[in-house]
Tab-separated table of N, CA and C in Angstrom:
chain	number	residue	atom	x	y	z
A	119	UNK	N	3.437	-0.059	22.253
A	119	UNK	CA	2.725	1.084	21.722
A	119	UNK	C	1.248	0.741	21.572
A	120	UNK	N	-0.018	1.333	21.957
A	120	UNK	CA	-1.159	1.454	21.780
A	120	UNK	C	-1.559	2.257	20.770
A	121	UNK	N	-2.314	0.946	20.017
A	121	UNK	CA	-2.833	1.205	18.670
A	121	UNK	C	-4.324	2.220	18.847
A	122	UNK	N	-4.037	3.888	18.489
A	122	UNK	CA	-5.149	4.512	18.887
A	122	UNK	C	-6.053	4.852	17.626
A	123	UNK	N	-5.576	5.346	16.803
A	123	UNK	CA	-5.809	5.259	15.317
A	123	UNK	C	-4.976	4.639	14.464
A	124	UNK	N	-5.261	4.445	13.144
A	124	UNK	CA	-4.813	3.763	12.003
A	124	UNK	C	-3.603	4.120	11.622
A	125	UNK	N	-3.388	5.726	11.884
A	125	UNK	CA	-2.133	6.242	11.780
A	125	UNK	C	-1.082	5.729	12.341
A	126	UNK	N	-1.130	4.649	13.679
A	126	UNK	CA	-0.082	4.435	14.674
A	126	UNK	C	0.209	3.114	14.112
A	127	UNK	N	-0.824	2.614	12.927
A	127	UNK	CA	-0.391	0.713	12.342
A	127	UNK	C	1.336	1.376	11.373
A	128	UNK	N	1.932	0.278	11.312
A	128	UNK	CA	3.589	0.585	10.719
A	128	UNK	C	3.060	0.357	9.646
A	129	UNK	N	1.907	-0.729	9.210
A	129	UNK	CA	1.332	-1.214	8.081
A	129	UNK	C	1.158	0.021	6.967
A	130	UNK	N	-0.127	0.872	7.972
A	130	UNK	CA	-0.355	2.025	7.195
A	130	UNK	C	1.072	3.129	6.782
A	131	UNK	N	1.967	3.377	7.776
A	131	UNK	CA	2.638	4.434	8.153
A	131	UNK	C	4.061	3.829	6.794
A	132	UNK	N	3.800	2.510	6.648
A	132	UNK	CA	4.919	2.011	5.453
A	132	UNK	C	4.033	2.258	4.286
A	133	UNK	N	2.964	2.591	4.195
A	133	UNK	CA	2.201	2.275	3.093
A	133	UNK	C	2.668	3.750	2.197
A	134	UNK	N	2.490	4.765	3.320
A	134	UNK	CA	2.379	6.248	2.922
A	134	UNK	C	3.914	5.996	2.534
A	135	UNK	N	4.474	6.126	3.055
A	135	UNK	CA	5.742	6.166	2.610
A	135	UNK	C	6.148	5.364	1.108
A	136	UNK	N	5.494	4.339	0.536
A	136	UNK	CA	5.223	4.054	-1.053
A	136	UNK	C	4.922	4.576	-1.523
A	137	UNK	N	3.580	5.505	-1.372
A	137	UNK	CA	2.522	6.003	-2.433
A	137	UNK	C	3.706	7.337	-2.690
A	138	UNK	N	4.483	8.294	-1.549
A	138	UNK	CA	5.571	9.416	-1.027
A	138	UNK	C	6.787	8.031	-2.232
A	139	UNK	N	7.211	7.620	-2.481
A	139	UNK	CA	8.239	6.462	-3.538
A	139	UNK	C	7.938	6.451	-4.314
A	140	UNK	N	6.397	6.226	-4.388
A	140	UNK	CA	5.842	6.008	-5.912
A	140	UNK	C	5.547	7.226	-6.857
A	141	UNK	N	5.126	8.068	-6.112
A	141	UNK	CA	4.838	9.624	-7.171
A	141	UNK	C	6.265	9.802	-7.460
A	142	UNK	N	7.187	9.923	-6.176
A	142	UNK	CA	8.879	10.316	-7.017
A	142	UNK	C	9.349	9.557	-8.380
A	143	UNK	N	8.891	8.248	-8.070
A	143	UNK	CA	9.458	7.798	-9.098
A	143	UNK	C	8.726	8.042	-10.259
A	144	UNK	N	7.661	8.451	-10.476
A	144	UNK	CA	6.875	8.556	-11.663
A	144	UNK	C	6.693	10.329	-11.946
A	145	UNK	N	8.254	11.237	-11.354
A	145	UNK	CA	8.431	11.950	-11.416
A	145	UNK	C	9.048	12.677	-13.329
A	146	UNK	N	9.978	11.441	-13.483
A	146	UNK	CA	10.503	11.604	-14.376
A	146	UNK	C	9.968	11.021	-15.613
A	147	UNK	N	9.058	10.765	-16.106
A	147	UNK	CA	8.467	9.672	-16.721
A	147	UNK	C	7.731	10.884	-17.543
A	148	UNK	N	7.166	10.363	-19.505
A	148	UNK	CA	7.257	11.386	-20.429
A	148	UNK	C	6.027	11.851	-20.087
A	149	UNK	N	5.256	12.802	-20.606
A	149	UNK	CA	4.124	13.969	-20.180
A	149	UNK	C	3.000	13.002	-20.611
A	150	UNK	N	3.949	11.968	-21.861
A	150	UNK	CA	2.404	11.696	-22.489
A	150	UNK	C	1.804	10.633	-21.592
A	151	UNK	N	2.386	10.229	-21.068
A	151	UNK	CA	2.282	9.011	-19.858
A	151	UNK	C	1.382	9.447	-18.461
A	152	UNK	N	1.133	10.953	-18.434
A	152	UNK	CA	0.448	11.611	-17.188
A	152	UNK	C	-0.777	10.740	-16.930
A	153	UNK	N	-1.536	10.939	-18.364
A	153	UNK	CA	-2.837	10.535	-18.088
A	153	UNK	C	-3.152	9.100	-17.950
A	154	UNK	N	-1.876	8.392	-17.724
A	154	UNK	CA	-1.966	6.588	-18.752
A	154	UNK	C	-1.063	6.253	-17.056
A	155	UNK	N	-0.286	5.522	-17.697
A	155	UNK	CA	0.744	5.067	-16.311
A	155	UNK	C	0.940	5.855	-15.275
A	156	UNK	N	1.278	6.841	-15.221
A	156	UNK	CA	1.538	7.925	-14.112
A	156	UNK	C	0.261	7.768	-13.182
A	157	UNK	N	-1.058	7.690	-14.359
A	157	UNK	CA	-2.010	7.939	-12.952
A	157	UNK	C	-2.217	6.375	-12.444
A	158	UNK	N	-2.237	5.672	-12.946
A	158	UNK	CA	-2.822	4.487	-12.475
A	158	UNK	C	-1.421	3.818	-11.350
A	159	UNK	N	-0.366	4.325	-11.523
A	159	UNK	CA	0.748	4.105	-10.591
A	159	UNK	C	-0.130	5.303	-8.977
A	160	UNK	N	0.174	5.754	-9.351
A	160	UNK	CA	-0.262	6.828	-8.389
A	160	UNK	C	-1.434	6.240	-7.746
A	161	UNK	N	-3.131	6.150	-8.187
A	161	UNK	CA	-4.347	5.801	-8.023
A	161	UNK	C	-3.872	4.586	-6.842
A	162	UNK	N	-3.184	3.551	-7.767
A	162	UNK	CA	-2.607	2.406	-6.899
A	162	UNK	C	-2.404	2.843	-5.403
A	163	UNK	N	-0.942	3.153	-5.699
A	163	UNK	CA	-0.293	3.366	-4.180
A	163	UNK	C	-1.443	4.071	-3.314
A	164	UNK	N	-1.952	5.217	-3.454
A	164	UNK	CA	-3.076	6.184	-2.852
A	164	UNK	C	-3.962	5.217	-2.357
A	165	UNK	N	-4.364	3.620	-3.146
A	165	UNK	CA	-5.656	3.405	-2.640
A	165	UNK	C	-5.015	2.594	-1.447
A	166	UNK	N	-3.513	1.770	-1.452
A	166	UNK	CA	-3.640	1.108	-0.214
A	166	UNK	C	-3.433	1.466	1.572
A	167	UNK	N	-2.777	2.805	1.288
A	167	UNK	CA	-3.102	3.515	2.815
A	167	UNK	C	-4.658	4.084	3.129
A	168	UNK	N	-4.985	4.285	1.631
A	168	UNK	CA	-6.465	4.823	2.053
A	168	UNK	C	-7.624	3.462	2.676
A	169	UNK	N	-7.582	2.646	1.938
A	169	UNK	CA	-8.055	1.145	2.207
A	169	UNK	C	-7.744	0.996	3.671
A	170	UNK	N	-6.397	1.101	3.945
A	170	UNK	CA	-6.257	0.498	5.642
A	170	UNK	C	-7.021	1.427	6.546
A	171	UNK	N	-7.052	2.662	6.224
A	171	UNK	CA	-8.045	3.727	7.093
A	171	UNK	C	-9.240	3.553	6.975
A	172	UNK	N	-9.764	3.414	5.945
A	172	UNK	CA	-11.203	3.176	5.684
A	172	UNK	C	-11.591	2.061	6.524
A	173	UNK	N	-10.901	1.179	6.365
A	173	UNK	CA	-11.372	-0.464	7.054
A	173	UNK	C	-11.330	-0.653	8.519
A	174	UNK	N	-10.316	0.591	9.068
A	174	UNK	CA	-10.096	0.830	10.329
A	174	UNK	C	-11.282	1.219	10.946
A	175	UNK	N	-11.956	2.256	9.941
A	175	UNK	CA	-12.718	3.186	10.895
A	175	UNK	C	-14.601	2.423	10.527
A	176	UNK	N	-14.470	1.589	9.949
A	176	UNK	CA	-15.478	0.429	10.073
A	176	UNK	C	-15.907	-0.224	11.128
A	177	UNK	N	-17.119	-0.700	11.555
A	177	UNK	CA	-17.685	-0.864	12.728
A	177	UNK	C	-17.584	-2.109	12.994
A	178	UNK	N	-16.897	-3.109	11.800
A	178	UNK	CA	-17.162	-4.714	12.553
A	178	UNK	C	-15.785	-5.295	11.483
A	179	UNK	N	-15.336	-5.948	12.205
A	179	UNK	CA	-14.319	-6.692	12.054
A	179	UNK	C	-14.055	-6.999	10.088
A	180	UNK	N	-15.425	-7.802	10.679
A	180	UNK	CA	-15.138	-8.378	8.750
A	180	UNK	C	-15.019	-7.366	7.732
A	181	UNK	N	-15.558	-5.866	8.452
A	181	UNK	CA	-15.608	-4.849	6.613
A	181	UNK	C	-13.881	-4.490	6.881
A	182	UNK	N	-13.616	-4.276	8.332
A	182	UNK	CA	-12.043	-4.172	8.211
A	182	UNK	C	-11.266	-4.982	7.295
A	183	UNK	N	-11.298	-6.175	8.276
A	183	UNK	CA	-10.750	-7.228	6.847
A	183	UNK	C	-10.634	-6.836	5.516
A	184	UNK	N	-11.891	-7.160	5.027
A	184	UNK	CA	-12.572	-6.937	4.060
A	184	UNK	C	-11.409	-5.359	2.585
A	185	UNK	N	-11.882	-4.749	3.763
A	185	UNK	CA	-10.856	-3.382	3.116
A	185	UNK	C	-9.468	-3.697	3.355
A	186	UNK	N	-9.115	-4.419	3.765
A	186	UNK	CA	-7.379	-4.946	4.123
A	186	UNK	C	-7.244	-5.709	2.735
A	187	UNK	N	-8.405	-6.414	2.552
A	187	UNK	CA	-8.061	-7.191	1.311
A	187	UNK	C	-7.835	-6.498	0.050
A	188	UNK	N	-8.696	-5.454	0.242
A	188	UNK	CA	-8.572	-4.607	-1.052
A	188	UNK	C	-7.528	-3.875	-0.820
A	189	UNK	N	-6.494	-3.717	-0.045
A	189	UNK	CA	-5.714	-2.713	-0.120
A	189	UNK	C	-4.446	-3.720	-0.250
A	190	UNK	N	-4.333	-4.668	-0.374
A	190	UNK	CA	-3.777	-6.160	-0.705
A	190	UNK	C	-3.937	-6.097	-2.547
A	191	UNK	N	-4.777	-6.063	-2.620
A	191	UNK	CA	-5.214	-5.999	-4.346
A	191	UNK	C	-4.711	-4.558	-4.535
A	192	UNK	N	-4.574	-3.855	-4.414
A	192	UNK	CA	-4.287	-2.425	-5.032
A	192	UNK	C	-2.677	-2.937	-4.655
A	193	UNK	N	-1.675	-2.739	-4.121
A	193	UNK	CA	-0.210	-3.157	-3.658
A	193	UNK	C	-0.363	-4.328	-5.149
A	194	UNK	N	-0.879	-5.362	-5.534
A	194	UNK	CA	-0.516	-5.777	-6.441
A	194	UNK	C	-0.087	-5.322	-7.634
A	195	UNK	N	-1.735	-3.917	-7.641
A	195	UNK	CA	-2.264	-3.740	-9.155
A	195	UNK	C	-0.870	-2.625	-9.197
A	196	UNK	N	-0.257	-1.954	-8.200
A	196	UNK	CA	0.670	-1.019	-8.532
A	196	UNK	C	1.901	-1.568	-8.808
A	197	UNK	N	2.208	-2.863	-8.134
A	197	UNK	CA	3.188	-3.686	-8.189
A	197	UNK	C	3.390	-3.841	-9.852
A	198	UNK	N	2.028	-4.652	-10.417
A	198	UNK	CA	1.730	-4.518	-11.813
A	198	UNK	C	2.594	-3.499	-13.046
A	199	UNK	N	1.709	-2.291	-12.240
A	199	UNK	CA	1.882	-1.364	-13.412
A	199	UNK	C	3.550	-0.813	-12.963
A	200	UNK	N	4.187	-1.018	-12.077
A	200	UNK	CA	5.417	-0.495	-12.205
A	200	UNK	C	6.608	-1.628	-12.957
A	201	UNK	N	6.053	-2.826	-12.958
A	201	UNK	CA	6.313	-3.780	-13.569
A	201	UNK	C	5.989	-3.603	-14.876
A	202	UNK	N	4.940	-2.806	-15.800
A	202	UNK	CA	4.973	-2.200	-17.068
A	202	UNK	C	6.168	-1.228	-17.107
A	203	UNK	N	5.976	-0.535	-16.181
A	203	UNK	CA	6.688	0.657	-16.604
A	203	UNK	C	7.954	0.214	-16.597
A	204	UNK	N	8.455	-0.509	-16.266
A	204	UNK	CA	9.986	-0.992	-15.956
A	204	UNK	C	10.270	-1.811	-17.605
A	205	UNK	N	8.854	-2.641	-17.713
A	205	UNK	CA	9.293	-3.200	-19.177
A	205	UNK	C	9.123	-2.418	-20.379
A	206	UNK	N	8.866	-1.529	-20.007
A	206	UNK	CA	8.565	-0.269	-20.962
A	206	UNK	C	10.004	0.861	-21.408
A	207	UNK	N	10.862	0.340	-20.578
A	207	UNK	CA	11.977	1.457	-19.889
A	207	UNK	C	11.702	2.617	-19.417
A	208	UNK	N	10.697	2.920	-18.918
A	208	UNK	CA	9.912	4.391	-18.221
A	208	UNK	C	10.835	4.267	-16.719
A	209	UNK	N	11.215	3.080	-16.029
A	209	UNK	CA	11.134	3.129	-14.632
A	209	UNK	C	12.620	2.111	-14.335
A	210	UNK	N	13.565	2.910	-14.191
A	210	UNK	CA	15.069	1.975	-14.233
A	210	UNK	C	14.679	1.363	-13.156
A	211	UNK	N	15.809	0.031	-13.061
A	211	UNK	CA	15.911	-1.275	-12.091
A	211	UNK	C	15.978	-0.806	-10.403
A	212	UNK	N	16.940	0.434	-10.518
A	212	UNK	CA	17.684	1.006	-9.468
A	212	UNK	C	16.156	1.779	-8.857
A	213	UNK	N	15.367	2.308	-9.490
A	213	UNK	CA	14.367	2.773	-8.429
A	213	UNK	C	13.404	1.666	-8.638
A	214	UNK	N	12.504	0.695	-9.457
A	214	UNK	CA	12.067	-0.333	-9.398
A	214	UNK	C	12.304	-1.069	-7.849
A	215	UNK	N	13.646	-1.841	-8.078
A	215	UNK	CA	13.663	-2.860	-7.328
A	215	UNK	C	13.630	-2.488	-5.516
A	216	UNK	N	13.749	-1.384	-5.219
A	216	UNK	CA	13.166	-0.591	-4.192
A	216	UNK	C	11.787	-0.592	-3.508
A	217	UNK	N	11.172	-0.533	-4.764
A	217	UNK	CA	9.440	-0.327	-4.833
A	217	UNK	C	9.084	-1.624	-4.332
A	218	UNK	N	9.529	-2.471	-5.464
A	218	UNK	CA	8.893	-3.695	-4.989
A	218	UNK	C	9.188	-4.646	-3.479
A	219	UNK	N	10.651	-3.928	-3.402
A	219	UNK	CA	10.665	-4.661	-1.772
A	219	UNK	C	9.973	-4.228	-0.922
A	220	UNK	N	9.491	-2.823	-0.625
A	220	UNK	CA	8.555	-1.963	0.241
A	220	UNK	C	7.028	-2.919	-0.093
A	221	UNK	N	7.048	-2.811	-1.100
A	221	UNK	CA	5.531	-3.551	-1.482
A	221	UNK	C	5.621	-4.955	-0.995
A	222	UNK	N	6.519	-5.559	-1.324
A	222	UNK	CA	6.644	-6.942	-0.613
A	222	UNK	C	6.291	-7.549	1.362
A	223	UNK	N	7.325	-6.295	1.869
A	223	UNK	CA	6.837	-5.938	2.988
A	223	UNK	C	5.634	-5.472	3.947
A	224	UNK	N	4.987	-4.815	2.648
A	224	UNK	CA	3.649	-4.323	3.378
A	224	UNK	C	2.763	-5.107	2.952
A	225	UNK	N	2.802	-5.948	1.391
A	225	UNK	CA	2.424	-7.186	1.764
A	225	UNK	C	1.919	-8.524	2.958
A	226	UNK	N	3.161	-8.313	3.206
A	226	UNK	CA	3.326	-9.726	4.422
A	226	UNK	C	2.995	-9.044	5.564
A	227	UNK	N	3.203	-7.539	5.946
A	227	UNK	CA	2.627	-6.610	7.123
A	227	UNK	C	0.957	-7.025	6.987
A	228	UNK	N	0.229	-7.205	5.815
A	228	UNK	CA	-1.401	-7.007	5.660
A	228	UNK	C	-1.671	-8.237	5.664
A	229	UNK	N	-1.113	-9.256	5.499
A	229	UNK	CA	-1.222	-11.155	5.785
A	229	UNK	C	-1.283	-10.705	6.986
A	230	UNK	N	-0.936	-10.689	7.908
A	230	UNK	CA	-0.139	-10.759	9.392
A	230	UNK	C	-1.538	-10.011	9.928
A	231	UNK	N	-1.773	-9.258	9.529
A	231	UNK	CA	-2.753	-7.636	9.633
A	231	UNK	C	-4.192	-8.547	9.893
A	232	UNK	N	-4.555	-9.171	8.794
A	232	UNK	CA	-5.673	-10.041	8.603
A	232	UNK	C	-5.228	-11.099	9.742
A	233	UNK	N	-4.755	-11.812	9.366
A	233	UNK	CA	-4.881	-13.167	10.249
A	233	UNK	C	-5.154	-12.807	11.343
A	234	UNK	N	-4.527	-11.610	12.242
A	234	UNK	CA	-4.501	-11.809	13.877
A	234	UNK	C	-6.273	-10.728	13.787
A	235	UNK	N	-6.707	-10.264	12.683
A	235	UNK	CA	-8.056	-9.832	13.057
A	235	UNK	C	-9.095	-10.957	12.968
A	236	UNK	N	-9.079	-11.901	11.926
A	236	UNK	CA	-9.451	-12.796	11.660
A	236	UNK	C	-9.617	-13.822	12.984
A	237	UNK	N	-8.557	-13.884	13.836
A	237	UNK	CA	-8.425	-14.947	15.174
A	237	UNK	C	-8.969	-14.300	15.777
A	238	UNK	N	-9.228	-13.034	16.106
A	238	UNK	CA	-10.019	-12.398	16.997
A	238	UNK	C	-9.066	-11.856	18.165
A	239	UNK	N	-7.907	-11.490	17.770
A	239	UNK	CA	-6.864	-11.307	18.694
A	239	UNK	C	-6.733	-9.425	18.314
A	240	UNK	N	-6.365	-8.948	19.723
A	240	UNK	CA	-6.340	-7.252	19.728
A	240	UNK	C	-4.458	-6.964	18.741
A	241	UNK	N	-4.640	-6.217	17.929
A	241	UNK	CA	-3.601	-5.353	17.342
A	241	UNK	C	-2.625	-4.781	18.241
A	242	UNK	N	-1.732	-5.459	18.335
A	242	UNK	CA	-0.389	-5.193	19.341
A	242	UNK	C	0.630	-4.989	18.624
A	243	UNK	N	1.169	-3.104	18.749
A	243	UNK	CA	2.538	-3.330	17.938
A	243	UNK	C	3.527	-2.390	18.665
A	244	UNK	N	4.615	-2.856	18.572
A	244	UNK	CA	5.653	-2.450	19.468
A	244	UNK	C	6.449	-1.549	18.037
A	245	UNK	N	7.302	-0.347	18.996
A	245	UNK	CA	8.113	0.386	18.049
A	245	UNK	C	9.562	0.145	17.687
């Protein structure tokens, strides 16, 4: 498959599909929590597909990177706060431990992501 836009990385295309995990799960969670956990769960997931586009559509390698990293740091910071919410009892085990394997994955998808931009090698991904 030829990588034409950012949309066609699995990286990004798994990402959306968290942030689409992550609002469900912070579906059920109390009103007073909207403005507190809810958003900063949300903010999270939102920034790391947005990060991989942004960095895509950058003119030189390193700001790509660069925004890969930050979208590396946001996958944490949501990792984080669903890890509150879970010790909070806002967020049962059964949709938790879901989250975090997706996050784990797109994790090691954005290691992988970096390194082969970093070597200077073209983005090759098969379906």
């Amino acid at each position: 498959m030829s990588i034409k836009s950012y949309r066609d990385l699995k990286v990004w295309q798994q990402s959306i599909d968290l942030v689409e995990a992550a609002y469900r799960s912070t579906a059920g969670m109390p009103a007073n929590e909207v403005y507190g956990l809810v958003s900063q769960i949300k903010r999270a997931a939102s920034s790391i597909p947005a990060n991989i586009a942004e960095g895509y559509g950058r003119d030189s390698t390193g700001s790509y990177v660069h925004f890969l990293k930050i979208a590396k740091g946001s996958l944490r910071e949501l990792e984080t706060h669903l890890l509150v919410a879970a010790r909070l009892g806002l967020l049962a085990s059964d949709k938790l431990d879901p989250l975090l394997e997706r996050a784990e994955s797109i994790g090691k998808m954005l290691t992988a992501l970096i390194k082969v931009l970093q070597n200077g090698k073209k983005i090759v991904e098969t379906a």
